[in-house]
PDB file of C-alpha atoms and ligand atoms in Angstrom:
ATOM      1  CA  UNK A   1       0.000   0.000   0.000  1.00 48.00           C
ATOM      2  CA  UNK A   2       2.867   2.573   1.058  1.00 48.00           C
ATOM      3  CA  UNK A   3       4.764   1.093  -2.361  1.00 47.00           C
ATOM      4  CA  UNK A   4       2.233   2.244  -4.357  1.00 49.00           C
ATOM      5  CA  UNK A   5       1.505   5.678  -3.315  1.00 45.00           C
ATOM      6  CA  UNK A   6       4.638   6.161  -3.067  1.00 47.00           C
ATOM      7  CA  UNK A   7       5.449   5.487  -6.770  1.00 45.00           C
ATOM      8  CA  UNK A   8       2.536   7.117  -7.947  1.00 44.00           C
ATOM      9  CA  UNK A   9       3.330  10.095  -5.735  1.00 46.00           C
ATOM     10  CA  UNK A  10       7.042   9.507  -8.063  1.00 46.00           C
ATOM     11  CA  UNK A  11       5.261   9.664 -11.220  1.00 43.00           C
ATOM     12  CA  UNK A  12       3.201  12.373 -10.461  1.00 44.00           C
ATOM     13  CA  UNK A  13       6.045  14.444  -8.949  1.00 45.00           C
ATOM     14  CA  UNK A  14       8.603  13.399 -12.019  1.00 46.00           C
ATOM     15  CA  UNK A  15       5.716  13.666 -14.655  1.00 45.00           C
ATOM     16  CA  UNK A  16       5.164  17.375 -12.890  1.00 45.00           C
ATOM     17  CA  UNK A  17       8.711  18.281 -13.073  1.00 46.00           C
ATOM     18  CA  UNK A  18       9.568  17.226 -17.169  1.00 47.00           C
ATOM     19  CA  UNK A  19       6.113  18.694 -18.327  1.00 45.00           C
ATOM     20  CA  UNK A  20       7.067  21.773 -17.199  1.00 63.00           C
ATOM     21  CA  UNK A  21      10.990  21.414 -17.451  1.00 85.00           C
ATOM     22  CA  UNK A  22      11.237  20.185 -20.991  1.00 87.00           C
ATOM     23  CA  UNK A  23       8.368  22.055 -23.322  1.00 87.00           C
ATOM     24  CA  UNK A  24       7.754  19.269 -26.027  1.00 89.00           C
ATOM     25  CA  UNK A  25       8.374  20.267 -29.865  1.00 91.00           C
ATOM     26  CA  UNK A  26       8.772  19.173 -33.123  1.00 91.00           C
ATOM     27  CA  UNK A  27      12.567  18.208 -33.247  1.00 88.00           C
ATOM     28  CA  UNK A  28      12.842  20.923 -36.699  1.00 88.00           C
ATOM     29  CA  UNK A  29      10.871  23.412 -34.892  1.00 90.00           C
ATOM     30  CA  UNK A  30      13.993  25.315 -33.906  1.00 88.00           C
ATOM     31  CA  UNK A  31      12.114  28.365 -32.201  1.00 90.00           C
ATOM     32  CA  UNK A  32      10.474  26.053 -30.304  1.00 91.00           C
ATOM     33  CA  UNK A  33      13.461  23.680 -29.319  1.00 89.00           C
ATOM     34  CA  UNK A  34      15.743  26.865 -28.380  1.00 88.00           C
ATOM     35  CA  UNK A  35      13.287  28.103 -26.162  1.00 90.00           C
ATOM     36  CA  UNK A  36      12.524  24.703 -24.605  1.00 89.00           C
ATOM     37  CA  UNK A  37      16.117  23.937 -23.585  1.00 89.00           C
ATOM     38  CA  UNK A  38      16.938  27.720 -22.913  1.00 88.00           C
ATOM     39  CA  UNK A  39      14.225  27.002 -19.916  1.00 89.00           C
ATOM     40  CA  UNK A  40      15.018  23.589 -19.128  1.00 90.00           C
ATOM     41  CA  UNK A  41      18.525  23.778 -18.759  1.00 90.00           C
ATOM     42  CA  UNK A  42      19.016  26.847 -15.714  1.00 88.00           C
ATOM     43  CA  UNK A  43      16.501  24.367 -13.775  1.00 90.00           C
ATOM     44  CA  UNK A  44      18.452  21.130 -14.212  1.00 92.00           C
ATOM     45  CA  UNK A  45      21.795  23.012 -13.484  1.00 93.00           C
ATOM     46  CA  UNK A  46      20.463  24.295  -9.833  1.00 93.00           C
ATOM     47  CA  UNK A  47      19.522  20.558  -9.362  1.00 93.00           C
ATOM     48  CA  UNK A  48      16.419  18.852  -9.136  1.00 93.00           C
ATOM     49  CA  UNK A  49      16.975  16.295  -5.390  1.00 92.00           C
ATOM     50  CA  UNK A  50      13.521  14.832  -6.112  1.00 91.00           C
ATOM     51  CA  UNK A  51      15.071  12.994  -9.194  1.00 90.00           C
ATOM     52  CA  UNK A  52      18.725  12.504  -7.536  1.00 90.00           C
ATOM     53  CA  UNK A  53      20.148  14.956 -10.409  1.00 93.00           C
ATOM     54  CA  UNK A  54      22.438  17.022  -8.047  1.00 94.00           C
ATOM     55  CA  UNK A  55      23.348  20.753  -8.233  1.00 95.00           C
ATOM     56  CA  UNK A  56      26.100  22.215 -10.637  1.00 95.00           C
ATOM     57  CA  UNK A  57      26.245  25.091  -9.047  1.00 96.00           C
ATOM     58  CA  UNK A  58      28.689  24.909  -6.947  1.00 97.00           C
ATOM     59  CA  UNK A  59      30.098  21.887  -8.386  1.00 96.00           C
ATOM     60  CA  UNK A  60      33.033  20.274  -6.515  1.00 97.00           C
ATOM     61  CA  UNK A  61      35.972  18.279  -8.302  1.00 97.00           C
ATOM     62  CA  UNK A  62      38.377  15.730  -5.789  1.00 97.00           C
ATOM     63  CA  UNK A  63      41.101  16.150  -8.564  1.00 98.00           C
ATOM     64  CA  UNK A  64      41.860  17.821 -11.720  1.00 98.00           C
ATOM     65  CA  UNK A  65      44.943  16.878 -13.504  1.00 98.00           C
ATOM     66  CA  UNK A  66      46.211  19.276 -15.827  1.00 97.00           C
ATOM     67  CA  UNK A  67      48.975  16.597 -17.377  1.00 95.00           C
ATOM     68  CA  UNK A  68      50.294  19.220 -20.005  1.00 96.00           C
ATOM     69  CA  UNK A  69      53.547  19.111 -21.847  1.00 93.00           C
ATOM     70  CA  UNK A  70      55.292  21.835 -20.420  1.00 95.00           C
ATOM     71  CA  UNK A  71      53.505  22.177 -17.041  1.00 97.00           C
ATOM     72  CA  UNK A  72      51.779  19.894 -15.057  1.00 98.00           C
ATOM     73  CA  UNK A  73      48.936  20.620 -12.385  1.00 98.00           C
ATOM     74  CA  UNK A  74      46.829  18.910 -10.359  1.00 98.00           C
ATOM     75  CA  UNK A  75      43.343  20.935  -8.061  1.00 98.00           C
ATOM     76  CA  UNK A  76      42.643  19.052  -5.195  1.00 98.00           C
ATOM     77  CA  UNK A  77      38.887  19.728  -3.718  1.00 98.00           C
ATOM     78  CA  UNK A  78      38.327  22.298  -6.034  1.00 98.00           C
ATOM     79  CA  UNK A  79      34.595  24.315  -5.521  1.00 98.00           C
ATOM     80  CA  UNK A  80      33.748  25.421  -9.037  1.00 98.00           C
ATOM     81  CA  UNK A  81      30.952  28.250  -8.735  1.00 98.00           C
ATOM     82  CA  UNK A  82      28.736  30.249 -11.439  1.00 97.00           C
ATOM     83  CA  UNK A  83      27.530  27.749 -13.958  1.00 95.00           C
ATOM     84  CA  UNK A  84      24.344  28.576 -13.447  1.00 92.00           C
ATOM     85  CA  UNK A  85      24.710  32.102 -14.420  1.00 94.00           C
ATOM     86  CA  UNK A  86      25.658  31.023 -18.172  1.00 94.00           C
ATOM     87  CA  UNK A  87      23.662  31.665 -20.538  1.00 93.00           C
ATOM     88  CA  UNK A  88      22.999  29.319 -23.661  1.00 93.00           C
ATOM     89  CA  UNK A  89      23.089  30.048 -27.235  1.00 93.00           C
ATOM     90  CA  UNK A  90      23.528  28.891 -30.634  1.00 93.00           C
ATOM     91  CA  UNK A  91      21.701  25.594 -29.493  1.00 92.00           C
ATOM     92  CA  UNK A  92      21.527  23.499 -32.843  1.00 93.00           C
ATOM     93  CA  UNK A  93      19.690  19.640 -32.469  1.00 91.00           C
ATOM     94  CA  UNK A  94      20.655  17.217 -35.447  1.00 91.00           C
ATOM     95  CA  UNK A  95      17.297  15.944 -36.866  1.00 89.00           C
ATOM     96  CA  UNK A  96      17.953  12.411 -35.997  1.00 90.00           C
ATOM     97  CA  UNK A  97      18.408  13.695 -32.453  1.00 92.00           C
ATOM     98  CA  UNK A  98      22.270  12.077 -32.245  1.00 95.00           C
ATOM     99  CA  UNK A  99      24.009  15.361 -31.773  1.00 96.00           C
ATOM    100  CA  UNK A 100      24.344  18.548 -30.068  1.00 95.00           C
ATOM    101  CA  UNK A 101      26.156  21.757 -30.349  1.00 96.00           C
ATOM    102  CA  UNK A 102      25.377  25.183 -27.753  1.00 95.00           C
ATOM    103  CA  UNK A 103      27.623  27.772 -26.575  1.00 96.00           C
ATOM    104  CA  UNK A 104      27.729  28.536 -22.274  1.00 95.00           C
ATOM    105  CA  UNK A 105      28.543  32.212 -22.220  1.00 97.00           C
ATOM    106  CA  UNK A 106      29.687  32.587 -18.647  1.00 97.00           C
ATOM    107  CA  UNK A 107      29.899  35.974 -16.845  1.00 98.00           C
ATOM    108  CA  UNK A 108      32.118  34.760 -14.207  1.00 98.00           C
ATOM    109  CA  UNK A 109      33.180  31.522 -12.991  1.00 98.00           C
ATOM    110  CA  UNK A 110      35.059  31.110  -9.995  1.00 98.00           C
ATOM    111  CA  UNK A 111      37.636  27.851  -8.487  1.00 98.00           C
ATOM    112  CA  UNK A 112      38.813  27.464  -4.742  1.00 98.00           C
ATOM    113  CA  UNK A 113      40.519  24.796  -3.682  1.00 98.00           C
ATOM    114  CA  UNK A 114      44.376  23.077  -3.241  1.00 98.00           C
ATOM    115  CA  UNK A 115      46.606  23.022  -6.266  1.00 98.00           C
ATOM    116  CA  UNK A 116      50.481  21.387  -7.088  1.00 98.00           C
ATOM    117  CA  UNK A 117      52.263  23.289  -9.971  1.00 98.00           C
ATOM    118  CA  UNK A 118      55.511  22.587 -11.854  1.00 98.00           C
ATOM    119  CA  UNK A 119      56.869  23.845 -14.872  1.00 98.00           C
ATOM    120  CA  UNK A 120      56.864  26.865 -17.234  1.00 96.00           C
ATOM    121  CA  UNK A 121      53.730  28.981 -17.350  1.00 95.00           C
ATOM    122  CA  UNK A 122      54.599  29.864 -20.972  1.00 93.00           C
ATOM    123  CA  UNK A 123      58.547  31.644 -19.912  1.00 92.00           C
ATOM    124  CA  UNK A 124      58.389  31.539 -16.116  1.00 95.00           C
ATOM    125  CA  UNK A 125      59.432  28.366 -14.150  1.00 96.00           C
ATOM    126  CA  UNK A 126      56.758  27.992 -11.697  1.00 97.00           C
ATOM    127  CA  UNK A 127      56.675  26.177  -8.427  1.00 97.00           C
ATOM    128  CA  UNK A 128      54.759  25.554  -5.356  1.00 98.00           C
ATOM    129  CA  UNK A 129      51.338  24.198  -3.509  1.00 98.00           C
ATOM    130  CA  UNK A 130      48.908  25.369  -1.669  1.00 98.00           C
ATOM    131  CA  UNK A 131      45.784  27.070  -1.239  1.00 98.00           C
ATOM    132  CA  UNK A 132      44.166  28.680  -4.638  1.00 98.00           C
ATOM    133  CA  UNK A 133      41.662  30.996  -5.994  1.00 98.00           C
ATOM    134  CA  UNK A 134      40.991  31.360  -9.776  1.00 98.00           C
ATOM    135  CA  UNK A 135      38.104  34.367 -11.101  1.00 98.00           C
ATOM    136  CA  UNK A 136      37.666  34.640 -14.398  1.00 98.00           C
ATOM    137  CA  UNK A 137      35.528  36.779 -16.337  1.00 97.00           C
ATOM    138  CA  UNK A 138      33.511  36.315 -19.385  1.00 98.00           C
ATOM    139  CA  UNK A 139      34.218  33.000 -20.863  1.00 97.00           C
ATOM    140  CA  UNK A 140      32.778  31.234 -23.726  1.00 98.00           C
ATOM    141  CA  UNK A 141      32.934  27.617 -23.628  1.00 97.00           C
ATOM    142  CA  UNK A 142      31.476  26.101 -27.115  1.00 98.00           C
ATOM    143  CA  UNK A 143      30.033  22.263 -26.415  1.00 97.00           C
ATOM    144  CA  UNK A 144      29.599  19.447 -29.180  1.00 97.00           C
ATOM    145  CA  UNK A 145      27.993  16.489 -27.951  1.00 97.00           C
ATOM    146  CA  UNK A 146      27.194  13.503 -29.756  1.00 98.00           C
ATOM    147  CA  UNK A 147      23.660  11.928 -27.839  1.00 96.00           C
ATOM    148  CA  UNK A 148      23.116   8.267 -27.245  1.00 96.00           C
ATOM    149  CA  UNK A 149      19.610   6.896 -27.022  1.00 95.00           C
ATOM    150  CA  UNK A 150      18.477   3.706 -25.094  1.00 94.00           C
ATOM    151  CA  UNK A 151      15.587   2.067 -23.504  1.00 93.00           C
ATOM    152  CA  UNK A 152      15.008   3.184 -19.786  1.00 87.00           C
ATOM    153  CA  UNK A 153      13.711   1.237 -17.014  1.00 86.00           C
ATOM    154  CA  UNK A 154      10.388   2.186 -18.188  1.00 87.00           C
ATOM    155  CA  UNK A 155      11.108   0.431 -21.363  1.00 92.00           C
ATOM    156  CA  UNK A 156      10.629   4.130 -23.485  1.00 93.00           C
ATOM    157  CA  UNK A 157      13.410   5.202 -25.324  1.00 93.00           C
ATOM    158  CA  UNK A 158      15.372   7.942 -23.831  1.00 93.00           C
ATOM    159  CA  UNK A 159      18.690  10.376 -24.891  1.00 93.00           C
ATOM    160  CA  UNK A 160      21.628  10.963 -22.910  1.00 95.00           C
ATOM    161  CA  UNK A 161      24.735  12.687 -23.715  1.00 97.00           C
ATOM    162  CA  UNK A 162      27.620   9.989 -24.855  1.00 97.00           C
ATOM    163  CA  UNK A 163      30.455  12.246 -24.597  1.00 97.00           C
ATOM    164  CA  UNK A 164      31.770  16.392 -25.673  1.00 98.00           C
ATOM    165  CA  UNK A 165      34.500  18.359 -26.825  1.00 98.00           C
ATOM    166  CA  UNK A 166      35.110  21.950 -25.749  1.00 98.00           C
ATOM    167  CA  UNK A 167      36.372  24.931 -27.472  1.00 98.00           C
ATOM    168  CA  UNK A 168      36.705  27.207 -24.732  1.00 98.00           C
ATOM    169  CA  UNK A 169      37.609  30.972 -25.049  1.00 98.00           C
ATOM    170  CA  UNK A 170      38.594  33.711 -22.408  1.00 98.00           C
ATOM    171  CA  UNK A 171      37.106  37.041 -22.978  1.00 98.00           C
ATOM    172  CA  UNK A 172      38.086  39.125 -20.096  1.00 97.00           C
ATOM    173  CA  UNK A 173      40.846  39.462 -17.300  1.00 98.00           C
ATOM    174  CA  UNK A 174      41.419  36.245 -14.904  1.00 98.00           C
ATOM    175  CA  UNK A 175      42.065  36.862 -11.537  1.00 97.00           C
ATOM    176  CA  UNK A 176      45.166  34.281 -10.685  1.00 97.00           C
ATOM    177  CA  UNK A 177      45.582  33.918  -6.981  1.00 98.00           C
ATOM    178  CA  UNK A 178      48.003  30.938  -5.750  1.00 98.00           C
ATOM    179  CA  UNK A 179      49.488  31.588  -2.438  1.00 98.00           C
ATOM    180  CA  UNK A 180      52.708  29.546  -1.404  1.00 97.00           C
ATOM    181  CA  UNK A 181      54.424  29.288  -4.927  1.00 97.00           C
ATOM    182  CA  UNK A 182      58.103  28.890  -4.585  1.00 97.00           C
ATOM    183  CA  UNK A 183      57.474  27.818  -0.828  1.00 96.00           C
ATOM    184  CA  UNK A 184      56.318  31.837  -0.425  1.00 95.00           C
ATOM    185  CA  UNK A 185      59.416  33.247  -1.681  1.00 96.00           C
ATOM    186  CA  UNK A 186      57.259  36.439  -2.604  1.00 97.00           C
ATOM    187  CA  UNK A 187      59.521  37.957  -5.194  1.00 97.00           C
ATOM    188  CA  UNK A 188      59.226  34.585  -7.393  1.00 97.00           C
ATOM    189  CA  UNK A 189      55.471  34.439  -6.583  1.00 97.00           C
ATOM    190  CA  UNK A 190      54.707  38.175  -7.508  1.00 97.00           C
ATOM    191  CA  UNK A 191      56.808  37.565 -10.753  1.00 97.00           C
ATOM    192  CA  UNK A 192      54.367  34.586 -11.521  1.00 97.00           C
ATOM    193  CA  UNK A 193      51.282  36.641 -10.673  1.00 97.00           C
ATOM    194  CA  UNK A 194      52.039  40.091 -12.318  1.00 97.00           C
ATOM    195  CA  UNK A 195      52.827  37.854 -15.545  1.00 97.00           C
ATOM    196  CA  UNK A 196      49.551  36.058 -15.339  1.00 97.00           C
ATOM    197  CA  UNK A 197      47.255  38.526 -14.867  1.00 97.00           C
ATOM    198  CA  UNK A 198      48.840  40.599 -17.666  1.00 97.00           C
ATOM    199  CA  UNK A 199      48.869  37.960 -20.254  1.00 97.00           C
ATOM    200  CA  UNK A 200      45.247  36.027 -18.474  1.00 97.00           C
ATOM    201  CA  UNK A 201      44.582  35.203 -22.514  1.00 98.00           C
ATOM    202  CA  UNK A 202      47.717  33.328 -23.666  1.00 97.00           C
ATOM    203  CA  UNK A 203      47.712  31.410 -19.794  1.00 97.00           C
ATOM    204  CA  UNK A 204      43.995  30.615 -19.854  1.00 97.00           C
ATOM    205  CA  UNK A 205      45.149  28.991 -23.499  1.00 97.00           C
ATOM    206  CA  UNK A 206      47.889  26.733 -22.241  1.00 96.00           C
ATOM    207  CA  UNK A 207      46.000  25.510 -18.960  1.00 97.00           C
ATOM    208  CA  UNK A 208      42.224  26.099 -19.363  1.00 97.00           C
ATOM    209  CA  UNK A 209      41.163  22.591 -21.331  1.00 97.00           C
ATOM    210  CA  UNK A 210      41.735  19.907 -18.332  1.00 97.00           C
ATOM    211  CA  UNK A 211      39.619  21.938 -15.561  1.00 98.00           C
ATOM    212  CA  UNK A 212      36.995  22.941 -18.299  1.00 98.00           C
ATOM    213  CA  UNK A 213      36.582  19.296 -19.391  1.00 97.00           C
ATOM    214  CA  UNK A 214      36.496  17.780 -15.291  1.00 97.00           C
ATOM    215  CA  UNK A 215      33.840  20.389 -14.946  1.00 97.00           C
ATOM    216  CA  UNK A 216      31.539  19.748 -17.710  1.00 96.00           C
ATOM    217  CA  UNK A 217      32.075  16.190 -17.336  1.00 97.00           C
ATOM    218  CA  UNK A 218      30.206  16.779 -13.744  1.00 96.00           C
ATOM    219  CA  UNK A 219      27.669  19.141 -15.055  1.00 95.00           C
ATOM    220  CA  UNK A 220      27.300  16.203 -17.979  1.00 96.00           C
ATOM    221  CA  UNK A 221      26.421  13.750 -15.213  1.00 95.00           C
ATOM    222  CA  UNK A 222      24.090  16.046 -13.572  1.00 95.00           C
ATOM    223  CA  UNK A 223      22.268  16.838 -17.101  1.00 94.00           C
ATOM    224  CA  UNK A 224      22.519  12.491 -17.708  1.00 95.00           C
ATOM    225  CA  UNK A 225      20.520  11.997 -14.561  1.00 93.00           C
ATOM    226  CA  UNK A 226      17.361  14.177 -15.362  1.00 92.00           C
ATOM    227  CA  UNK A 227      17.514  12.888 -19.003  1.00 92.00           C
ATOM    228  CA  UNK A 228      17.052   9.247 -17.155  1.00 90.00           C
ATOM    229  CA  UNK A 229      13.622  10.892 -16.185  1.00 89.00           C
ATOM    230  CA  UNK A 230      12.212  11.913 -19.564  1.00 89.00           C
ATOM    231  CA  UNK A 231      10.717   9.827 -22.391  1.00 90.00           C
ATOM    232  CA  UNK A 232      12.130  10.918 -25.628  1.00 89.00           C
ATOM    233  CA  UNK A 233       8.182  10.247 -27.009  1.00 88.00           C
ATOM    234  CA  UNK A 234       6.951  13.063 -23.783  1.00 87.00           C
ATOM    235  CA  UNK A 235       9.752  15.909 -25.533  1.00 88.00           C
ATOM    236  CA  UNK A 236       9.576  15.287 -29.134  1.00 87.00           C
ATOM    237  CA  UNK A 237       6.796  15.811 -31.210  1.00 86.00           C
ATOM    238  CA  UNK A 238       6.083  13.939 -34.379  1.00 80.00           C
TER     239      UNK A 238
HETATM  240  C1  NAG B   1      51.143  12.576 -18.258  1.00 61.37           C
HETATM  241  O1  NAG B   1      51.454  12.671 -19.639  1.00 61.37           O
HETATM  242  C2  NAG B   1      52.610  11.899 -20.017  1.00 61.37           C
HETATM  243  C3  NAG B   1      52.825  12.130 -21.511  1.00 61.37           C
HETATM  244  O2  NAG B   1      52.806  13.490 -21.790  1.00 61.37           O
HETATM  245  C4  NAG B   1      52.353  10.429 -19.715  1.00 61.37           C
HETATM  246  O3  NAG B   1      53.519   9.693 -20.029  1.00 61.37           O
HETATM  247  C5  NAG B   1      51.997  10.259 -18.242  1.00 61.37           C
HETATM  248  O4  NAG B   1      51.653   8.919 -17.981  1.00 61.37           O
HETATM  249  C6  NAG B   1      50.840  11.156 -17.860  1.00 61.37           C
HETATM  250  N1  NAG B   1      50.612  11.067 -16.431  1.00 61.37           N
HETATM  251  C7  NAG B   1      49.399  10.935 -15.893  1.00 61.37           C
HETATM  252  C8  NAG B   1      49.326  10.909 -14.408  1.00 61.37           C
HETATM  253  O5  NAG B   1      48.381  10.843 -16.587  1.00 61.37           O
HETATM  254  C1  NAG B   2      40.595  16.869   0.119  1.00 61.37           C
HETATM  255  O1  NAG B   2      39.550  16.616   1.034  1.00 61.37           O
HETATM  256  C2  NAG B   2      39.641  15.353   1.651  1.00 61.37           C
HETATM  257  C3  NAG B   2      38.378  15.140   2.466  1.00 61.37           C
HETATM  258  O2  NAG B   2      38.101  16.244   3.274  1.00 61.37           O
HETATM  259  C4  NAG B   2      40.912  15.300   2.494  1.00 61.37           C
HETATM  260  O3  NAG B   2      41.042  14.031   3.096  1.00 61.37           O
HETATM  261  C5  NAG B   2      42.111  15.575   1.586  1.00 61.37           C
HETATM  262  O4  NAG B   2      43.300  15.629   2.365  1.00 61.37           O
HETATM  263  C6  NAG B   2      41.942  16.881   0.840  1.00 61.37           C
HETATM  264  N1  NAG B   2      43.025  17.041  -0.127  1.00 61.37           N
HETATM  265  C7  NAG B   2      43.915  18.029  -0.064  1.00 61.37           C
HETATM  266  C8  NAG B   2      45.008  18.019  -1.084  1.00 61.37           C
HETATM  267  O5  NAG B   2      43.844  18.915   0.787  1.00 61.37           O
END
């Protein structure tokens, strides 16, 4: 007796929540599908609990490793904050519903956590661990996903994302704040700092793409698990 009201209370609450989360349209209606995902997709990245899809905003990262050629990094318990303030355009669905492309046009995003460094940030050796703090302005990060579809529990056929790749783009000053580099010796540190916020562009180029991609990949699994909850037949009109 409790089983079933509780799973009809489920279906009610989750049938609720992708009516008015998802508005349904014709898959080459592209007004229509903009507009649909452009209110869909603020609402799935503060988090739904009800359907276990969990906020990505803040998201938080154990590790990051930034395992580039000339200098390596690794963020330890790193709070990523402001994805939900990005706004999404240039959505584009492939017909056959297998692909996606949108741009995230973030005003700020900010990281605080523990990091390791060791290399060259472009000409400067750079050293140390400790606490950080990264703020960055306007970014553009440019998604392409390919979609997957399979049969749910519910034996409909529903779409998740399969996988991305990022082209990611700084647009305004970074604000680059790593204490404890060279073990505090401040002249080395302040070198390191005055040369990264003046050249934020050519830095954000060289270390940006593994934090992007271990952040997406969380907001990915957020976006997966409310796509578990919708029937592709209850989004897309014939
Ligand atoms: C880092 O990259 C190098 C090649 O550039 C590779 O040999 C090494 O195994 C990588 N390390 C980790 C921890 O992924
Ligand atoms: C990250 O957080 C965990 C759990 O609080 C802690 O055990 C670990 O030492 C932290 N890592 C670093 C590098 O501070």
């Amino acid at each position: 007796m409790f089983l079933s009201v509780s799973i009809a209370f489920f279906c009610f609450a989750s049938g609720v929540l992708t009516n008015s989360l998802i508005t349904p349209c014709k898959v080459n209606d592209l007004v229509c599908v903009d507009k649909s995902i452009k209110g869909a997709i603020p609402k799935i990245l503060v988090g739904i609990p009800e359907l276990g899809v969990e906020s990505s905003d803040p998201i938080f990262v154990d590790q990051i490793d930034g395992n580039l050629s000339i200098i390596k990094y690794k963020f330890f318990n790193t709070t990523i904050t402001g994805f939900k303030n990005c706004e999404i355009s240039n959505f584009k669905l492939n017909e056959d519903i297998t692909a996606i492309k949108y741009d995230l046009n973030c005003p700020k995003i900010s990281l605080i956590g523990k990091y390791e460094v060791s290399g060259r940030l472009i000409v400067l050796p750079v050293e140390g661990s400790g606490d950080f703090q990264l703020i960055t302005g306007k970014y553009s990060i440019h998604v392409d996903s390919e979609l997957k579809k399979g049969t749910g529990s519910d034996g409909k056929t529903h779409i998740s994302i399969k996988n991305f790749k990022l082209k990611s783009k700084a647009l305004s000053p970074i604000k680059f704040d790593f204490k404890n580099l060279f073990n505090g010796q401040k002249d080395l540190s302040d070198a390191v700092h005055k040369f990264a916020n003046e050249n934020w562009f050519e830095v954000s180029e060289l270390v940006q793409e593994p934090t992007w991609n271990a952040c997406i990949k969380k907001v990915t699994t957020n976006v997966n698990k409310y796509l578990k909850n919708v029937a592709l037949e209850d989004i897309v009109l014939q």
